[in-house]
Amino acid sequence: MTEAPVLPLHMQRDQFDPVDELGRTRDSGGITMVPSLFGGPPAYLVTRYEDVRAVLSDAEHFSNARTRSFETEDGPQFTEDELEQMRAGQMLAFDPPEHTRLRRMLTPEFTVRRMRRLEPRIVEIVESALDDMERAGKPVDLVSTFALPIPSLVICELLGVPYADRGEFQQRTGRLLDVSLPMKERIAVSRENRKYMARLVEGAKAAPGEDMLGMLIREHGDDLSNDELIGVASLLLIAGHETTSNMLGLGTLALLRHPDQLKRVRDEPDMVSPAVEELLRWISIVHSGVPRTTTTEVEIAGQTIPAGELVVLALPAANRDPSFIEDPERLDIGRGAPGHVAFGHGVHHCLGAPLARMEMHIAFPALLRRFPDLALAVPDDQVDFHTFNAIYGLRSLPVTW
């Protein structure tokens, strides 16, 4: 009989809140040793806001590229050649200057100015999803009819992925991010995903479109290997729909549980931007990001960590740190939560943050104005949180109006 997987401490939640043990760790020593997710080497878990920001700011001493997180108790799952092939183009798997080289090619596509040019199309996509909800009739699952389709269609159009393939890649992504599945199964899904992206890149190289993949091929084709194009496309596709969709679902639930704040998002346009920032802080859908490996002996929270050790960051605990923000357990959309680490910090700060913010800025008030009587269609305690997922979210959110 297979033992049920144990959820790592940094991923443990009580619905919206990090578990009490994370808070106790943060408020006492700030750092603790935790078992590895897959039976590999243990890791140092960093929980305080100031320490998390320090690690994220220091790529020299906390390396993404030297990660040991692929190690398991069963030994290597990839050959060295395959590991290098699958790391190619994955910005999160590199440190400067290699990371800088890759990011520089993509940065112009994710500026605030570029996002403003996309705004009319995002408005159309949001309104179309709302039309679909209305036509379907109440009750509906907000996740499958609204939260997931919007960012999926946006990233498909931006990147140049056929929207007809969304069911296929969403199913793969769900399995890839499901940490309750055996490592071997998730690795098999990784290989399937790479084959799909390789076919996509091959087609784009034959006939580059006006999308981001076409731009990369036309403008940087001589600088990017085929493996790097596949890696970049894969990272953008997964990150571009999975994160924002989970924020739209969880953010809506959070507002439904705080009706006074929901009303302000619905009725006061100036409150939407600060509400998005506070929801990002309070929910913190990314548990930790990529584990870092120390390149030399370092000190965090007064504790010495030797070289070559894994370091994992508890982003939800950091965003609820009283030293960062007053009364951190309270959702207060009026404060805007400047400085939160929901998008990370430093050189690996989320490249797609302007796009995610734009989608949420449009989607939340549009949903609440179209359905001013939006409400849960199930008892509150029956909402199904997606616990064993590398990116926190909801499996479904039945709503009515």
mmCIF file of C-alpha atoms in Angstrom:
data_model
loop_
_atom_site.group_PDB
_atom_site.id
_atom_site.type_symbol
_atom_site.label_atom_id
_atom_site.label_comp_id
_atom_site.label_asym_id
_atom_site.label_seq_id
_atom_site.Cartn_x
_atom_site.Cartn_y
_atom_site.Cartn_z
ATOM 1 C CA MET A 1 0.000 0.000 0.000
ATOM 2 C CA THR A 2 1.418 3.397 -1.026
ATOM 3 C CA GLU A 3 1.733 5.869 1.824
ATOM 4 C CA ALA A 4 -0.149 9.129 1.441
ATOM 5 C CA PRO A 5 2.245 11.985 0.628
ATOM 6 C CA VAL A 6 3.037 14.434 3.401
ATOM 7 C CA LEU A 7 2.539 18.057 2.462
ATOM 8 C CA PRO A 8 5.730 20.086 3.097
ATOM 9 C CA LEU A 9 5.428 22.658 5.860
ATOM 10 C CA HIS A 10 5.805 25.634 3.503
ATOM 11 C CA MET A 11 2.775 24.416 1.494
ATOM 12 C CA GLN A 12 0.494 23.802 4.463
ATOM 13 C CA ARG A 13 -2.514 26.110 4.707
ATOM 14 C CA ASP A 14 -5.661 26.487 6.721
ATOM 15 C CA GLN A 15 -7.749 27.675 3.779
ATOM 16 C CA PHE A 16 -6.327 31.184 3.175
ATOM 17 C CA ASP A 17 -3.935 31.194 6.122
ATOM 18 C CA PRO A 18 -0.467 29.670 6.513
ATOM 19 C CA VAL A 19 -0.616 27.033 9.247
ATOM 20 C CA ASP A 20 0.200 28.077 12.809
ATOM 21 C CA GLU A 21 3.528 26.217 12.764
ATOM 22 C CA LEU A 22 4.811 28.498 10.008
ATOM 23 C CA GLY A 23 3.855 31.534 12.040
ATOM 24 C CA ARG A 24 5.532 30.136 15.143
ATOM 25 C CA THR A 25 8.706 29.436 13.161
ATOM 26 C CA ARG A 26 8.714 32.951 11.751
ATOM 27 C CA ASP A 27 8.025 34.597 15.097
ATOM 28 C CA SER A 28 10.694 32.602 16.965
ATOM 29 C CA GLY A 29 13.886 31.555 15.179
ATOM 30 C CA GLY A 30 12.739 32.460 11.670
ATOM 31 C CA ILE A 31 14.334 29.380 10.110
ATOM 32 C CA THR A 32 13.924 25.616 10.496
ATOM 33 C CA MET A 33 15.058 22.391 8.847
ATOM 34 C CA VAL A 34 12.397 20.560 6.821
ATOM 35 C CA PRO A 35 12.426 17.240 4.951
ATOM 36 C CA SER A 36 12.786 17.352 1.178
ATOM 37 C CA LEU A 37 9.578 16.911 -0.801
ATOM 38 C CA PHE A 38 10.806 13.830 -2.672
ATOM 39 C CA GLY A 39 12.985 12.138 -0.094
ATOM 40 C CA GLY A 40 16.126 13.953 -1.194
ATOM 41 C CA PRO A 41 18.293 16.273 0.906
ATOM 42 C CA PRO A 42 16.629 18.278 3.704
ATOM 43 C CA ALA A 43 16.244 22.021 3.299
ATOM 44 C CA TYR A 44 16.450 25.160 5.404
ATOM 45 C CA LEU A 45 13.029 26.857 5.443
ATOM 46 C CA VAL A 46 13.201 30.666 5.665
ATOM 47 C CA THR A 47 10.036 32.393 6.901
ATOM 48 C CA ARG A 48 10.697 36.027 7.856
ATOM 49 C CA TYR A 49 9.966 38.817 5.398
ATOM 50 C CA GLU A 50 13.353 40.490 5.759
ATOM 51 C CA ASP A 51 15.245 37.202 5.374
ATOM 52 C CA VAL A 52 13.152 36.065 2.397
ATOM 53 C CA ARG A 53 13.839 39.377 0.627
ATOM 54 C CA ALA A 54 17.544 39.039 1.413
ATOM 55 C CA VAL A 55 17.720 35.556 -0.145
ATOM 56 C CA LEU A 56 15.736 36.654 -3.210
ATOM 57 C CA SER A 57 18.074 39.634 -3.631
ATOM 58 C CA ASP A 58 21.282 37.590 -3.508
ATOM 59 C CA ALA A 59 21.702 35.345 -6.573
ATOM 60 C CA GLU A 60 25.451 35.185 -5.892
ATOM 61 C CA HIS A 61 25.111 33.241 -2.647
ATOM 62 C CA PHE A 62 21.708 31.594 -3.221
ATOM 63 C CA SER A 63 21.803 29.938 -6.609
ATOM 64 C CA ASN A 64 18.909 28.795 -8.793
ATOM 65 C CA ALA A 65 21.293 27.128 -11.211
ATOM 66 C CA ARG A 66 22.971 24.815 -8.721
ATOM 67 C CA THR A 67 19.741 23.409 -7.319
ATOM 68 C CA ARG A 68 19.775 19.921 -5.810
ATOM 69 C CA SER A 69 15.976 19.745 -5.725
ATOM 70 C CA PHE A 70 15.885 17.089 -8.467
ATOM 71 C CA GLU A 71 17.649 14.644 -6.171
ATOM 72 C CA THR A 72 15.443 11.870 -4.800
ATOM 73 C CA GLU A 73 15.895 8.853 -2.580
ATOM 74 C CA ASP A 74 15.676 6.675 -5.716
ATOM 75 C CA GLY A 75 18.599 8.445 -7.347
ATOM 76 C CA PRO A 76 18.677 10.607 -10.500
ATOM 77 C CA GLN A 77 15.527 10.622 -12.632
ATOM 78 C CA PHE A 78 17.177 12.376 -15.585
ATOM 79 C CA THR A 79 20.416 11.767 -17.431
ATOM 80 C CA GLU A 80 22.782 14.735 -17.330
ATOM 81 C CA ASP A 81 22.156 15.421 -21.020
ATOM 82 C CA GLU A 82 18.387 15.317 -20.561
ATOM 83 C CA LEU A 83 18.564 17.555 -17.514
ATOM 84 C CA GLU A 84 20.546 20.147 -19.442
ATOM 85 C CA GLN A 85 18.092 19.905 -22.340
ATOM 86 C CA MET A 86 15.089 20.418 -20.065
ATOM 87 C CA ARG A 87 16.740 23.307 -18.195
ATOM 88 C CA ALA A 88 17.492 25.169 -21.431
ATOM 89 C CA GLY A 89 15.478 28.382 -21.679
ATOM 90 C CA GLN A 90 14.023 27.985 -18.176
ATOM 91 C CA MET A 91 14.941 31.350 -16.681
ATOM 92 C CA LEU A 92 14.144 30.145 -13.169
ATOM 93 C CA ALA A 93 16.863 27.518 -13.497
ATOM 94 C CA PHE A 94 19.673 30.031 -14.116
ATOM 95 C CA ASP A 95 21.599 32.764 -12.358
ATOM 96 C CA PRO A 96 23.050 35.911 -13.935
ATOM 97 C CA PRO A 97 24.533 36.392 -16.462
ATOM 98 C CA GLU A 98 22.741 33.522 -18.264
ATOM 99 C CA HIS A 99 19.441 34.441 -16.646
ATOM 100 C CA THR A 100 19.969 38.077 -17.638
ATOM 101 C CA ARG A 101 20.567 37.099 -21.280
ATOM 102 C CA LEU A 102 17.292 35.187 -21.494
ATOM 103 C CA ARG A 103 15.222 37.709 -19.571
ATOM 104 C CA ARG A 104 16.448 40.649 -21.616
ATOM 105 C CA MET A 105 14.923 39.127 -24.761
ATOM 106 C CA LEU A 106 11.475 38.876 -23.154
ATOM 107 C CA THR A 107 11.323 42.011 -21.018
ATOM 108 C CA PRO A 108 10.046 44.323 -23.816
ATOM 109 C CA GLU A 109 6.975 42.087 -24.224
ATOM 110 C CA PHE A 110 5.961 42.506 -20.570
ATOM 111 C CA THR A 111 6.332 46.235 -19.979
ATOM 112 C CA VAL A 112 3.428 48.246 -18.595
ATOM 113 C CA ARG A 113 3.255 50.074 -21.938
ATOM 114 C CA ARG A 114 2.927 46.783 -23.827
ATOM 115 C CA MET A 115 0.248 45.624 -21.393
ATOM 116 C CA ARG A 116 -1.766 48.795 -22.031
ATOM 117 C CA ARG A 117 -1.842 47.919 -25.726
ATOM 118 C CA LEU A 118 -3.272 44.525 -24.753
ATOM 119 C CA GLU A 119 -5.931 46.021 -22.481
ATOM 120 C CA PRO A 120 -8.756 46.291 -25.062
ATOM 121 C CA ARG A 121 -8.329 42.639 -26.041
ATOM 122 C CA ILE A 122 -8.260 41.523 -22.396
ATOM 123 C CA VAL A 123 -11.492 43.468 -21.806
ATOM 124 C CA GLU A 124 -13.065 41.588 -24.745
ATOM 125 C CA ILE A 125 -11.902 38.230 -23.359
ATOM 126 C CA VAL A 126 -13.287 39.031 -19.885
ATOM 127 C CA GLU A 127 -16.644 40.179 -21.264
ATOM 128 C CA SER A 128 -16.888 37.053 -23.413
ATOM 129 C CA ALA A 129 -16.295 34.850 -20.360
ATOM 130 C CA LEU A 130 -18.991 36.734 -18.464
ATOM 131 C CA ASP A 131 -21.370 36.236 -21.396
ATOM 132 C CA ASP A 132 -20.637 32.507 -21.282
ATOM 133 C CA MET A 133 -21.386 32.430 -17.548
ATOM 134 C CA GLU A 134 -24.677 34.223 -18.087
ATOM 135 C CA ARG A 135 -25.703 31.930 -20.932
ATOM 136 C CA ALA A 136 -24.814 28.827 -18.921
ATOM 137 C CA GLY A 137 -27.185 29.915 -16.185
ATOM 138 C CA LYS A 138 -26.726 29.664 -12.459
ATOM 139 C CA PRO A 139 -25.140 27.948 -10.697
ATOM 140 C CA VAL A 140 -21.795 27.716 -12.504
ATOM 141 C CA ASP A 141 -18.259 26.798 -11.565
ATOM 142 C CA LEU A 142 -16.370 30.081 -11.537
ATOM 143 C CA VAL A 143 -13.032 28.302 -11.982
ATOM 144 C CA SER A 144 -13.883 26.510 -15.235
ATOM 145 C CA THR A 145 -16.075 29.264 -16.725
ATOM 146 C CA PHE A 146 -14.197 32.412 -15.705
ATOM 147 C CA ALA A 147 -10.976 32.091 -13.720
ATOM 148 C CA LEU A 148 -9.266 29.591 -16.018
ATOM 149 C CA PRO A 149 -10.467 30.616 -19.517
ATOM 150 C CA ILE A 150 -9.431 34.279 -19.223
ATOM 151 C CA PRO A 151 -5.678 33.903 -18.561
ATOM 152 C CA SER A 152 -5.536 30.792 -20.747
ATOM 153 C CA LEU A 153 -6.837 32.638 -23.798
ATOM 154 C CA VAL A 154 -4.681 35.691 -23.063
ATOM 155 C CA ILE A 155 -1.438 33.703 -22.844
ATOM 156 C CA CYS A 156 -2.370 31.526 -25.834
ATOM 157 C CA GLU A 157 -2.862 34.614 -28.003
ATOM 158 C CA LEU A 158 0.208 36.350 -26.625
ATOM 159 C CA LEU A 159 2.469 33.351 -27.053
ATOM 160 C CA GLY A 160 0.988 31.833 -30.202
ATOM 161 C CA VAL A 161 -0.469 28.606 -28.786
ATOM 162 C CA PRO A 162 -3.640 27.216 -30.430
ATOM 163 C CA TYR A 163 -6.454 27.807 -27.959
ATOM 164 C CA ALA A 164 -7.999 24.549 -29.123
ATOM 165 C CA ASP A 165 -5.106 22.792 -27.343
ATOM 166 C CA ARG A 166 -5.978 24.342 -23.965
ATOM 167 C CA GLY A 167 -7.628 21.230 -22.531
ATOM 168 C CA GLU A 168 -4.565 19.172 -23.344
ATOM 169 C CA PHE A 169 -1.996 21.541 -21.848
ATOM 170 C CA GLN A 170 -4.159 22.396 -18.826
ATOM 171 C CA GLN A 171 -4.510 18.710 -18.005
ATOM 172 C CA ARG A 172 -0.738 18.234 -18.304
ATOM 173 C CA THR A 173 -0.005 21.315 -16.223
ATOM 174 C CA GLY A 174 -2.361 20.128 -13.500
ATOM 175 C CA ARG A 175 -0.498 16.834 -13.257
ATOM 176 C CA LEU A 176 2.896 18.512 -13.452
ATOM 177 C CA LEU A 177 2.092 20.782 -10.480
ATOM 178 C CA ASP A 178 0.347 18.098 -8.416
ATOM 179 C CA VAL A 179 2.911 17.210 -5.768
ATOM 180 C CA SER A 180 0.818 14.269 -4.529
ATOM 181 C CA LEU A 181 1.688 12.344 -7.706
ATOM 182 C CA PRO A 182 4.795 10.131 -7.776
ATOM 183 C CA MET A 183 7.899 11.875 -9.061
ATOM 184 C CA LYS A 184 8.186 9.374 -11.929
ATOM 185 C CA GLU A 185 4.702 10.273 -13.157
ATOM 186 C CA ARG A 186 5.409 14.011 -13.026
ATOM 187 C CA ILE A 187 8.667 13.494 -14.910
ATOM 188 C CA ALA A 188 6.777 11.560 -17.596
ATOM 189 C CA VAL A 189 4.383 14.517 -17.880
ATOM 190 C CA SER A 190 7.382 16.855 -18.205
ATOM 191 C CA ARG A 191 8.577 14.822 -21.156
ATOM 192 C CA GLU A 192 5.109 14.866 -22.746
ATOM 193 C CA ASN A 193 4.938 18.630 -22.295
ATOM 194 C CA ARG A 194 8.329 19.114 -23.878
ATOM 195 C CA LYS A 195 7.302 17.094 -26.938
ATOM 196 C CA TYR A 196 4.227 19.297 -27.366
ATOM 197 C CA MET A 197 6.235 22.505 -27.053
ATOM 198 C CA ALA A 198 8.851 21.154 -29.483
ATOM 199 C CA ARG A 199 6.118 20.657 -32.115
ATOM 200 C CA LEU A 200 4.856 24.185 -31.429
ATOM 201 C CA VAL A 201 8.324 25.688 -31.851
ATOM 202 C CA GLU A 202 8.911 23.690 -35.023
ATOM 203 C CA GLY A 203 5.710 25.103 -36.527
ATOM 204 C CA ALA A 204 6.556 28.646 -35.443
ATOM 205 C CA LYS A 205 10.035 28.421 -36.977
ATOM 206 C CA ALA A 206 8.511 27.337 -40.270
ATOM 207 C CA ALA A 207 6.066 30.270 -40.265
ATOM 208 C CA PRO A 208 6.736 32.841 -37.502
ATOM 209 C CA GLY A 209 3.576 34.729 -36.531
ATOM 210 C CA GLU A 210 3.080 38.112 -34.881
ATOM 211 C CA ASP A 211 2.946 36.505 -31.451
ATOM 212 C CA MET A 212 5.731 36.329 -28.871
ATOM 213 C CA LEU A 213 7.134 33.041 -30.123
ATOM 214 C CA GLY A 214 7.306 34.456 -33.636
ATOM 215 C CA MET A 215 9.045 37.558 -32.284
ATOM 216 C CA LEU A 216 11.661 35.470 -30.495
ATOM 217 C CA ILE A 217 12.357 33.491 -33.658
ATOM 218 C CA ARG A 218 12.598 36.571 -35.888
ATOM 219 C CA GLU A 219 14.576 38.805 -33.544
ATOM 220 C CA HIS A 220 16.593 36.327 -31.475
ATOM 221 C CA GLY A 221 16.642 33.166 -33.577
ATOM 222 C CA ASP A 222 20.418 33.341 -33.892
ATOM 223 C CA ASP A 223 20.865 33.779 -30.135
ATOM 224 C CA LEU A 224 18.480 31.079 -28.884
ATOM 225 C CA SER A 225 18.924 27.367 -29.409
ATOM 226 C CA ASN A 226 15.943 25.191 -30.269
ATOM 227 C CA ASP A 227 15.978 23.789 -26.721
ATOM 228 C CA GLU A 228 15.947 27.319 -25.305
ATOM 229 C CA LEU A 229 12.944 28.302 -27.428
ATOM 230 C CA ILE A 230 11.105 25.226 -26.172
ATOM 231 C CA GLY A 231 12.006 26.025 -22.562
ATOM 232 C CA VAL A 232 10.990 29.689 -22.776
ATOM 233 C CA ALA A 233 7.654 28.829 -24.411
ATOM 234 C CA SER A 234 6.923 26.108 -21.864
ATOM 235 C CA LEU A 235 7.661 28.340 -18.873
ATOM 236 C CA LEU A 236 5.528 31.202 -20.197
ATOM 237 C CA LEU A 237 2.601 28.934 -21.046
ATOM 238 C CA ILE A 238 2.480 27.275 -17.619
ATOM 239 C CA ALA A 239 3.136 30.429 -15.597
ATOM 240 C CA GLY A 240 0.862 32.544 -17.789
ATOM 241 C CA HIS A 241 -2.368 30.701 -17.109
ATOM 242 C CA GLU A 242 -1.932 28.721 -13.888
ATOM 243 C CA THR A 243 -1.018 31.603 -11.591
ATOM 244 C CA THR A 244 -3.573 34.220 -12.637
ATOM 245 C CA SER A 245 -6.400 31.702 -12.861
ATOM 246 C CA ASN A 246 -5.791 30.661 -9.253
ATOM 247 C CA MET A 247 -5.700 34.304 -8.147
ATOM 248 C CA LEU A 248 -9.012 35.007 -9.879
ATOM 249 C CA GLY A 249 -10.664 32.048 -8.165
ATOM 250 C CA LEU A 250 -9.209 32.564 -4.703
ATOM 251 C CA GLY A 251 -9.513 36.342 -4.933
ATOM 252 C CA THR A 252 -13.222 36.093 -5.715
ATOM 253 C CA LEU A 253 -13.760 33.747 -2.762
ATOM 254 C CA ALA A 254 -11.841 36.109 -0.468
ATOM 255 C CA LEU A 255 -14.027 39.035 -1.534
ATOM 256 C CA LEU A 256 -17.216 37.001 -1.129
ATOM 257 C CA ARG A 257 -16.123 36.343 2.465
ATOM 258 C CA HIS A 258 -15.493 40.082 2.952
ATOM 259 C CA PRO A 259 -18.614 41.687 1.440
ATOM 260 C CA ASP A 260 -17.742 45.202 2.597
ATOM 261 C CA GLN A 261 -14.483 45.015 0.641
ATOM 262 C CA LEU A 262 -16.166 43.334 -2.335
ATOM 263 C CA LYS A 263 -18.530 46.323 -2.549
ATOM 264 C CA ARG A 264 -15.599 48.734 -2.699
ATOM 265 C CA VAL A 265 -13.903 46.772 -5.513
ATOM 266 C CA ARG A 266 -17.208 46.714 -7.410
ATOM 267 C CA ASP A 267 -18.185 50.357 -6.894
ATOM 268 C CA GLU A 268 -14.951 52.342 -6.443
ATOM 269 C CA PRO A 269 -12.589 52.213 -9.455
ATOM 270 C CA ASP A 270 -9.728 53.723 -7.441
ATOM 271 C CA MET A 271 -9.840 50.768 -5.049
ATOM 272 C CA VAL A 272 -9.181 48.080 -7.655
ATOM 273 C CA SER A 273 -5.394 48.441 -7.883
ATOM 274 C CA PRO A 274 -4.774 48.452 -4.105
ATOM 275 C CA ALA A 275 -7.233 45.561 -3.767
ATOM 276 C CA VAL A 276 -5.252 43.487 -6.272
ATOM 277 C CA GLU A 277 -2.016 44.111 -4.343
ATOM 278 C CA GLU A 278 -3.570 43.243 -0.984
ATOM 279 C CA LEU A 279 -5.143 40.069 -2.399
ATOM 280 C CA LEU A 280 -1.765 39.068 -3.828
ATOM 281 C CA ARG A 281 -0.147 39.552 -0.409
ATOM 282 C CA TRP A 282 -2.888 37.963 1.667
ATOM 283 C CA ILE A 283 -3.346 34.893 -0.563
ATOM 284 C CA SER A 284 0.252 34.334 -1.791
ATOM 285 C CA ILE A 285 -0.573 31.554 -4.262
ATOM 286 C CA VAL A 286 3.105 30.719 -4.903
ATOM 287 C CA HIS A 287 4.246 28.827 -1.825
ATOM 288 C CA SER A 288 8.000 29.182 -2.281
ATOM 289 C CA GLY A 289 9.271 29.456 -5.838
ATOM 290 C CA VAL A 290 12.405 27.600 -6.905
ATOM 291 C CA PRO A 291 14.574 26.207 -4.072
ATOM 292 C CA ARG A 292 17.970 27.894 -3.871
ATOM 293 C CA THR A 293 21.324 26.276 -3.149
ATOM 294 C CA THR A 294 23.950 28.072 -1.094
ATOM 295 C CA THR A 295 27.173 28.681 -3.014
ATOM 296 C CA THR A 296 29.189 29.388 0.123
ATOM 297 C CA GLU A 297 28.700 29.415 3.866
ATOM 298 C CA VAL A 298 26.084 32.055 4.676
ATOM 299 C CA GLU A 299 24.167 33.343 7.676
ATOM 300 C CA ILE A 300 20.370 33.730 7.741
ATOM 301 C CA ALA A 301 18.389 34.768 10.800
ATOM 302 C CA GLY A 302 21.513 34.345 12.922
ATOM 303 C CA GLN A 303 21.993 30.745 11.761
ATOM 304 C CA THR A 304 24.996 29.582 9.728
ATOM 305 C CA ILE A 305 24.167 27.500 6.661
ATOM 306 C CA PRO A 306 26.993 25.577 4.974
ATOM 307 C CA ALA A 307 27.693 25.722 1.246
ATOM 308 C CA GLY A 308 25.735 23.356 -0.968
ATOM 309 C CA GLU A 309 22.541 23.310 1.131
ATOM 310 C CA LEU A 310 18.963 23.715 -0.124
ATOM 311 C CA VAL A 311 17.085 26.830 0.983
ATOM 312 C CA VAL A 312 13.297 27.044 0.626
ATOM 313 C CA LEU A 313 11.332 30.270 1.122
ATOM 314 C CA ALA A 314 7.900 30.451 2.760
ATOM 315 C CA LEU A 315 6.363 33.337 0.810
ATOM 316 C CA PRO A 316 2.939 33.233 2.541
ATOM 317 C CA ALA A 317 4.606 33.435 5.959
ATOM 318 C CA ALA A 318 6.795 36.335 4.807
ATOM 319 C CA ASN A 319 3.773 38.217 3.464
ATOM 320 C CA ARG A 320 2.034 37.759 6.837
ATOM 321 C CA ASP A 321 5.071 38.932 8.847
ATOM 322 C CA PRO A 322 4.066 41.607 11.426
ATOM 323 C CA SER A 323 7.455 43.272 10.902
ATOM 324 C CA PHE A 324 6.453 43.877 7.273
ATOM 325 C CA ILE A 325 2.850 45.000 7.665
ATOM 326 C CA GLU A 326 0.569 45.881 10.554
ATOM 327 C CA ASP A 327 -2.181 43.403 11.453
ATOM 328 C CA PRO A 328 -1.046 41.025 8.654
ATOM 329 C CA GLU A 329 -3.776 38.411 9.145
ATOM 330 C CA ARG A 330 -6.481 40.937 8.220
ATOM 331 C CA LEU A 331 -7.482 41.445 4.589
ATOM 332 C CA ASP A 332 -7.568 45.212 4.069
ATOM 333 C CA ILE A 333 -7.766 46.298 0.437
ATOM 334 C CA GLY A 334 -7.355 49.925 1.431
ATOM 335 C CA ARG A 335 -3.664 49.615 2.239
ATOM 336 C CA GLY A 336 -2.456 48.188 -1.080
ATOM 337 C CA ALA A 337 0.349 46.133 0.557
ATOM 338 C CA PRO A 338 3.358 47.749 -1.174
ATOM 339 C CA GLY A 339 6.491 45.600 -1.033
ATOM 340 C CA HIS A 340 4.846 42.165 -0.837
ATOM 341 C CA VAL A 341 6.795 39.187 -2.205
ATOM 342 C CA ALA A 342 3.901 37.410 -3.947
ATOM 343 C CA PHE A 343 5.724 38.010 -7.252
ATOM 344 C CA GLY A 344 9.113 37.310 -5.706
ATOM 345 C CA HIS A 345 11.853 39.912 -5.556
ATOM 346 C CA GLY A 346 15.226 40.669 -7.122
ATOM 347 C CA VAL A 347 16.436 39.345 -10.470
ATOM 348 C CA HIS A 348 13.783 36.614 -10.544
ATOM 349 C CA HIS A 349 10.858 38.947 -9.815
ATOM 350 C CA CYS A 350 7.954 37.639 -11.890
ATOM 351 C CA LEU A 351 8.377 38.786 -15.487
ATOM 352 C CA GLY A 352 4.643 38.489 -16.127
ATOM 353 C CA ALA A 353 3.573 40.583 -13.124
ATOM 354 C CA PRO A 354 2.288 43.499 -15.280
ATOM 355 C CA LEU A 355 0.147 41.078 -17.306
ATOM 356 C CA ALA A 356 -1.247 39.355 -14.200
ATOM 357 C CA ARG A 357 -2.061 42.700 -12.613
ATOM 358 C CA MET A 358 -3.795 43.890 -15.790
ATOM 359 C CA GLU A 359 -5.939 40.753 -16.009
ATOM 360 C CA MET A 360 -7.000 40.981 -12.365
ATOM 361 C CA HIS A 361 -7.571 44.731 -12.572
ATOM 362 C CA ILE A 362 -10.033 44.152 -15.414
ATOM 363 C CA ALA A 363 -11.592 40.853 -14.338
ATOM 364 C CA PHE A 364 -12.517 41.417 -10.685
ATOM 365 C CA PRO A 365 -14.660 44.574 -11.067
ATOM 366 C CA ALA A 366 -16.160 43.321 -14.346
ATOM 367 C CA LEU A 367 -17.321 40.111 -12.642
ATOM 368 C CA LEU A 368 -18.742 41.917 -9.621
ATOM 369 C CA ARG A 369 -20.584 44.518 -11.715
ATOM 370 C CA ARG A 370 -22.078 41.971 -14.100
ATOM 371 C CA PHE A 371 -23.272 39.852 -11.159
ATOM 372 C CA PRO A 372 -23.817 42.264 -8.232
ATOM 373 C CA ASP A 373 -25.555 39.511 -6.269
ATOM 374 C CA LEU A 374 -22.752 36.973 -6.782
ATOM 375 C CA ALA A 375 -22.736 34.392 -3.986
ATOM 376 C CA LEU A 376 -21.491 30.916 -3.190
ATOM 377 C CA ALA A 377 -23.759 28.142 -4.469
ATOM 378 C CA VAL A 378 -22.481 25.688 -1.834
ATOM 379 C CA PRO A 379 -21.945 25.984 1.925
ATOM 380 C CA ASP A 380 -18.756 27.852 2.695
ATOM 381 C CA ASP A 381 -17.112 24.815 4.284
ATOM 382 C CA GLN A 382 -17.597 22.792 1.093
ATOM 383 C CA VAL A 383 -15.310 24.938 -1.079
ATOM 384 C CA ASP A 384 -12.620 22.627 -2.452
ATOM 385 C CA PHE A 385 -9.077 23.996 -2.067
ATOM 386 C CA HIS A 386 -6.382 22.484 -4.296
ATOM 387 C CA THR A 387 -4.018 21.591 -1.469
ATOM 388 C CA PHE A 388 -1.351 19.411 -3.112
ATOM 389 C CA ASN A 389 -0.526 21.885 -5.856
ATOM 390 C CA ALA A 390 2.727 23.768 -6.344
ATOM 391 C CA ILE A 391 0.554 26.843 -6.984
ATOM 392 C CA TYR A 392 -2.273 27.230 -4.483
ATOM 393 C CA GLY A 393 -5.803 27.457 -5.793
ATOM 394 C CA LEU A 394 -9.323 26.040 -5.927
ATOM 395 C CA ARG A 395 -10.479 22.922 -7.708
ATOM 396 C CA SER A 396 -13.871 24.549 -8.234
ATOM 397 C CA LEU A 397 -15.968 27.456 -6.973
ATOM 398 C CA PRO A 398 -19.722 26.980 -7.516
ATOM 399 C CA VAL A 399 -21.431 30.389 -7.604
ATOM 400 C CA THR A 400 -24.895 31.798 -8.173
ATOM 401 C CA TRP A 401 -26.397 35.291 -8.439
#
